């Protein structure tokens, strides 16, 4: 039996358990590419999977980890050959297909993205699902025709993973970025990423009016619930908000007023099932547009052994920016 180190989630009568194990290679799932995983990362969803706080894992046993990067070992897909550097986010990895918190992975080649020119596996995972999603949100606003000339943009959950990358990308593109955070101590950090204004998230998190003063032309929301409702209510005429997260809640206690009286658009953004063409475009934009120094500023690297502790911290909202895992 050939084994590799992995975190394994099992279902028990009491819920789920997550522990390190020697995983049998024969138990890897279907796929035409086998890789050695060198790096992964920690996203909010990984926190939910490891703690079992929300039922994101839908197959047992599961190896969590919705992101992975590594080196191709064997490939039946002509697009990849042994030694190629690749990355993978989404596609149900870590939820329905064995994921990235492991020394090995086997996946369909069609899910893999070649590492962009000059991008290391560590940098790809510093970006990870969170950074990729931030770029998808920026692209959604752009497709809607939004530009910095329309006015300010607000980012909620700004000190988190999606938020930090969104702030850096929007500032680099010339937007006046308003960063909403519940952590005033991170104001200097957010200004360092390019935020022009800091807003206390308590201004947005309580039930609000159907329409308020027009404060921003665009928004990227990672929080949902009352926060998203307030974002919509305070968006300028013909503005747009890209919604991608639920850190406050999955509900949306809003009215239709911003849509029917101000032509505000609500743009949904999902990273998991994102079509391949858009996926490749987003990664090439990230390689080009995301400032390396700013990415380094928002990134911390942890050892494989520390994932379980970090998973609890991300749900507690105490993780700043991005966390890379060295699988090693
Ligand atoms: P993080 O935990 O890194 O960031 C979330 C941030 O939200 C926190 O840092 C905090 O920011 C803020 N926050 C936390 N709790 C609350 C609360 N109760 N009320 C208001 N704000 C809160 O997670 P990620 O950046 O990885 O993910 C952010 C969200 O986006 C998650 O809900 C995640 O599930 C979702 N997501 C969705 C994707 C998709 O494909 N649709 C892909 C990736 C992420 P601060 O301290 O600055 O206030």
XYZ file of C-alpha atoms and ligand atoms in Angstrom:
376
model
C 0.000 0.000 0.000
C 1.375 3.444 -0.945
C 0.291 6.261 1.323
C 0.653 10.044 1.615
C 0.005 12.528 4.439
C -3.377 14.233 4.340
C -6.101 15.688 6.500
C -9.107 13.397 6.447
C -12.677 14.389 7.333
C -14.995 11.580 8.389
C -18.665 11.637 9.248
C -19.610 10.316 12.668
C -22.872 10.083 14.577
C -21.870 13.260 16.443
C -20.993 15.282 13.307
C -17.637 15.300 11.497
C -14.024 14.807 12.564
C -10.859 16.176 10.943
C -7.454 14.616 11.613
C -4.103 13.957 9.960
C -3.773 10.509 8.448
C -1.739 8.353 6.056
C -4.134 8.226 3.097
C -4.063 5.227 0.770
C -3.172 6.292 -2.782
C -5.616 3.677 -4.092
C -8.430 5.730 -2.535
C -7.720 8.787 -4.733
C -10.719 9.665 -6.892
C -11.056 9.584 -10.676
C -8.978 11.963 -12.791
C -6.384 11.794 -15.569
C -3.706 13.908 -13.853
C -1.874 12.996 -10.642
C 0.121 15.704 -8.902
C 2.458 16.296 -6.031
C 0.849 19.092 -4.043
C 3.431 21.616 -2.844
C 1.164 24.435 -1.602
C -2.425 25.076 -0.608
C -4.195 27.908 1.187
C -6.873 28.574 3.800
C -10.193 30.042 2.762
C -13.375 30.685 4.735
C -14.930 27.566 3.204
C -12.009 25.440 4.448
C -12.789 26.722 7.933
C -16.392 25.577 7.512
C -15.278 22.151 6.220
C -12.717 21.419 8.947
C -14.841 22.606 11.855
C -18.013 21.048 10.401
C -19.831 24.310 11.132
C -21.604 24.222 7.794
C -22.227 21.180 5.555
C -19.870 22.132 2.720
C -18.380 18.608 2.576
C -20.673 16.330 0.629
C -18.579 13.148 0.287
C -16.862 11.073 2.988
C -14.104 10.438 3.613
C -12.972 13.861 2.328
C -9.619 15.561 2.086
C -10.448 19.265 2.584
C -8.620 22.155 0.894
C -10.406 23.997 -1.919
C -7.107 25.247 -3.401
C -3.969 23.440 -4.478
C -0.830 24.039 -6.496
C 1.891 21.595 -7.372
C 3.782 19.607 -9.954
C 2.320 17.104 -12.399
C 3.596 13.548 -11.792
C 1.606 11.622 -14.402
C -0.872 12.834 -16.991
C -3.272 11.219 -19.431
C -4.298 14.713 -20.570
C -2.221 15.888 -23.562
C -2.358 19.461 -22.182
C -0.102 18.501 -19.244
C 3.162 16.574 -18.850
C 5.207 15.468 -15.835
C 7.021 18.427 -14.255
C 4.430 21.042 -15.254
C 3.488 23.564 -12.560
C -0.291 23.814 -12.124
C -2.922 25.310 -9.838
C -6.502 24.424 -9.075
C -9.338 26.253 -7.335
C -13.005 25.324 -7.060
C -14.664 22.574 -9.128
C -15.851 21.040 -5.840
C -12.315 20.131 -4.743
C -12.349 19.807 -0.931
C -16.168 19.477 -1.040
C -17.138 16.643 -3.397
C -13.678 15.697 -4.772
C -10.583 14.983 -2.612
C -8.813 18.302 -2.061
C -5.553 20.125 -1.437
C -4.626 19.376 2.193
C -2.593 16.384 1.061
C 0.751 15.540 -0.487
C -1.005 14.097 -3.546
C -4.076 14.818 -5.663
C -5.712 13.217 -8.699
C -8.042 15.389 -10.756
C -9.429 15.790 -14.284
C -6.922 17.780 -16.379
C -9.706 20.123 -17.493
C -9.855 21.544 -13.969
C -6.185 22.542 -13.917
C -4.761 25.950 -14.808
C -1.094 26.086 -15.858
C 0.833 28.356 -13.482
C 0.961 31.721 -15.260
C 4.392 32.706 -16.619
C 6.664 33.720 -13.740
C 4.149 32.850 -11.000
C 5.376 30.411 -8.334
C 3.089 27.847 -6.672
C 3.445 29.818 -3.420
C 2.272 33.055 -5.077
C -0.608 31.246 -6.810
C -1.770 30.010 -3.409
C -1.294 33.428 -1.793
C -3.936 34.462 -4.335
C -5.954 31.211 -4.137
C -9.738 31.053 -4.317
C -10.073 34.315 -2.384
C -7.887 36.337 -4.757
C -9.346 34.636 -7.823
C -12.843 35.529 -6.577
C -11.803 39.133 -5.955
C -10.640 39.330 -9.583
C -13.921 37.780 -10.808
C -15.757 40.531 -8.887
C -13.610 43.251 -10.465
C -14.244 41.729 -13.910
C -18.015 41.592 -13.202
C -18.024 45.328 -12.398
C -16.005 46.017 -15.542
C -18.402 43.958 -17.719
C -21.168 46.130 -16.319
C -19.273 49.171 -17.608
C -18.158 50.477 -14.214
C -14.971 52.561 -14.160
C -13.233 54.738 -11.529
C -14.762 57.766 -13.298
C -18.202 56.755 -11.952
C -17.224 57.389 -8.321
C -15.921 55.484 -5.288
C -16.073 51.709 -4.800
C -16.742 50.039 -1.438
C -15.278 46.686 -0.346
C -16.777 44.879 2.658
C -14.935 42.327 4.792
C -11.970 44.331 3.587
C -9.331 42.853 5.907
C -10.286 39.281 4.915
C -8.874 37.306 1.967
C -11.285 38.307 -0.816
C -11.492 41.836 0.594
C -7.737 42.432 0.820
C -7.105 41.332 -2.772
C -10.119 43.351 -3.987
C -8.793 46.506 -2.277
C -5.340 46.042 -3.851
C -6.715 45.339 -7.351
C -9.206 48.229 -7.334
C -6.671 50.748 -5.975
C -4.156 49.730 -8.651
C -6.876 50.236 -11.301
C -7.356 53.820 -10.094
C -10.527 53.485 -7.991
C -11.154 55.540 -4.852
C -11.520 52.558 -2.508
C -13.654 52.687 0.655
C -12.730 49.724 2.850
C -15.334 48.512 5.343
C -13.875 46.580 8.274
C -14.823 45.527 11.788
C -11.163 45.751 12.790
C -10.120 49.395 13.203
C -6.628 48.163 14.108
C -6.251 47.076 10.456
C -6.800 50.602 9.078
C -3.077 51.145 8.409
C -2.847 47.724 6.752
C -5.797 48.573 4.474
C -4.370 51.985 3.600
C -1.116 50.191 2.748
C -3.054 48.066 0.238
C -4.441 51.230 -1.353
C -7.673 52.028 0.536
C -8.465 55.757 0.506
C -11.132 55.632 3.266
C -11.917 53.258 6.114
C -15.531 52.622 7.171
C -16.515 50.883 10.400
C -18.578 47.856 9.419
C -21.111 48.632 12.193
C -22.310 51.484 9.923
C -23.567 48.826 7.506
C -24.381 45.713 9.516
C -27.685 46.722 11.157
C -31.114 46.836 9.446
C -31.305 49.990 7.294
C -33.683 51.991 5.096
C -34.721 50.804 1.598
C -32.828 53.800 0.119
C -30.137 55.999 1.632
C -27.772 58.760 0.599
C -25.866 57.789 -2.572
C -22.310 57.115 -1.353
C -20.549 54.815 -3.840
C -20.845 53.907 -7.505
C -19.801 50.283 -7.083
C -19.225 47.644 -4.438
C -17.695 44.244 -3.780
C -19.493 42.509 -0.931
C -18.150 39.444 0.900
C -20.551 39.740 3.827
C -24.202 39.409 2.668
C -27.234 39.981 4.926
C -27.967 43.566 6.156
C -24.553 44.717 4.935
C -25.370 43.865 1.316
C -28.855 45.388 1.696
C -27.288 48.648 2.966
C -24.682 48.596 0.204
C -27.432 48.426 -2.421
C -29.463 51.138 -0.684
C -26.514 53.556 -0.766
C -25.270 52.831 -4.300
C -25.408 55.728 -6.780
C -27.828 55.797 -9.716
C -26.931 53.069 -12.305
C -24.190 51.670 -10.089
C -23.479 47.987 -9.409
C -22.573 45.695 -6.530
C -20.826 42.346 -6.990
C -21.972 39.929 -4.260
C -19.847 36.914 -3.450
C -19.892 36.111 0.267
C -21.913 35.492 3.409
C -19.622 36.249 6.377
C -22.496 38.067 8.122
C -25.281 35.834 6.794
C -26.849 34.144 3.800
C -30.024 36.226 4.010
C -30.656 39.379 1.998
C -33.161 41.554 3.877
C -33.377 44.186 1.119
C -36.124 45.930 -0.862
C -36.444 46.341 -4.632
C -36.125 50.135 -4.249
C -32.457 50.412 -5.383
C -33.248 48.319 -8.490
C -36.457 50.021 -9.604
C -35.751 53.598 -8.497
C -31.986 53.863 -9.093
C -31.265 51.188 -11.730
C -28.724 49.625 -9.378
C -27.486 46.188 -10.488
C -26.717 43.237 -8.238
C -24.084 41.026 -9.866
C -23.674 37.498 -8.479
C -20.157 36.048 -8.476
C -19.350 32.348 -8.013
C -15.798 31.043 -8.298
C -16.411 27.276 -8.062
C -18.163 26.674 -11.380
C -16.578 29.598 -13.227
C -16.196 28.662 -16.937
C -12.648 27.821 -18.089
C -12.209 30.762 -20.467
C -13.061 33.300 -17.758
C -10.897 31.357 -15.264
C -7.842 31.627 -17.539
C -8.538 35.316 -18.153
C -8.784 35.991 -14.403
C -5.476 34.235 -13.678
C -3.680 36.098 -16.426
C -5.112 39.390 -15.087
C -3.974 38.445 -11.558
C -0.450 37.724 -12.831
C -0.416 41.140 -14.505
C -2.402 43.430 -12.198
C -1.893 42.256 -8.615
C 1.078 44.074 -7.137
C 3.567 41.488 -5.794
C 4.632 43.615 -2.824
C 1.019 44.199 -1.764
C 0.254 40.499 -2.092
C 3.290 39.713 0.082
C 2.082 42.254 2.645
C -1.269 40.494 3.020
C 0.135 36.939 3.094
C 1.321 34.680 5.895
C 2.713 31.168 5.408
C 1.953 28.291 7.764
C 3.126 24.681 7.941
C 0.891 21.774 6.939
C 0.615 20.743 10.622
C -1.047 24.087 11.540
C -4.049 23.942 9.192
C -6.574 22.726 11.743
C -5.847 25.575 14.183
C -5.941 28.165 11.373
C -9.315 26.848 10.172
C -10.893 27.846 13.485
C -9.265 31.284 13.360
C -10.649 32.150 9.902
C -14.214 31.490 11.052
C -13.604 33.684 14.099
C -12.793 36.529 11.656
C -9.317 36.934 13.134
C -7.279 36.042 10.047
C -5.923 39.022 8.120
C -5.520 38.718 4.355
C -4.317 35.390 3.025
C -2.772 32.259 4.528
C -0.595 29.979 2.378
C 0.019 26.393 3.469
C 3.375 24.805 2.685
C 2.607 21.157 2.120
C 6.303 20.419 1.640
P -12.188 35.786 5.372
O -12.587 35.164 6.649
O -10.751 35.924 5.045
O -12.851 37.230 5.270
C -14.146 37.507 5.701
C -14.178 38.885 6.329
O -15.534 39.247 6.559
C -13.521 38.949 7.705
O -12.144 39.104 7.623
C -14.197 40.176 8.285
O -13.581 41.321 7.711
C -15.606 40.099 7.697
N -16.568 39.500 8.635
C -16.437 38.365 9.356
N -17.518 38.139 10.104
C -18.367 39.168 9.865
C -19.665 39.519 10.341
N -20.312 38.762 11.234
N -20.218 40.639 9.879
C -19.590 41.432 8.979
N -18.360 41.148 8.490
C -17.769 40.030 8.934
O -12.929 34.951 4.241
P -12.715 34.992 2.640
O -12.225 36.322 2.247
O -12.000 33.766 2.229
O -14.219 34.829 2.153
C -15.139 35.908 2.362
C -16.540 35.447 2.029
O -16.638 35.214 0.642
C -16.979 34.167 2.731
O -18.342 34.262 3.059
C -16.760 33.116 1.669
O -17.573 31.995 1.859
C -17.112 33.893 0.422
N -16.481 33.387 -0.781
C -17.289 33.066 -1.820
C -16.765 32.592 -2.985
C -17.673 32.294 -4.130
O -17.262 31.600 -5.054
N -18.885 32.799 -4.116
C -15.332 32.356 -3.128
C -14.535 32.811 -2.006
C -15.120 33.284 -0.864
P -13.272 42.639 8.563
O -12.576 42.149 9.802
O -12.443 43.476 7.680
O -14.614 43.247 8.869
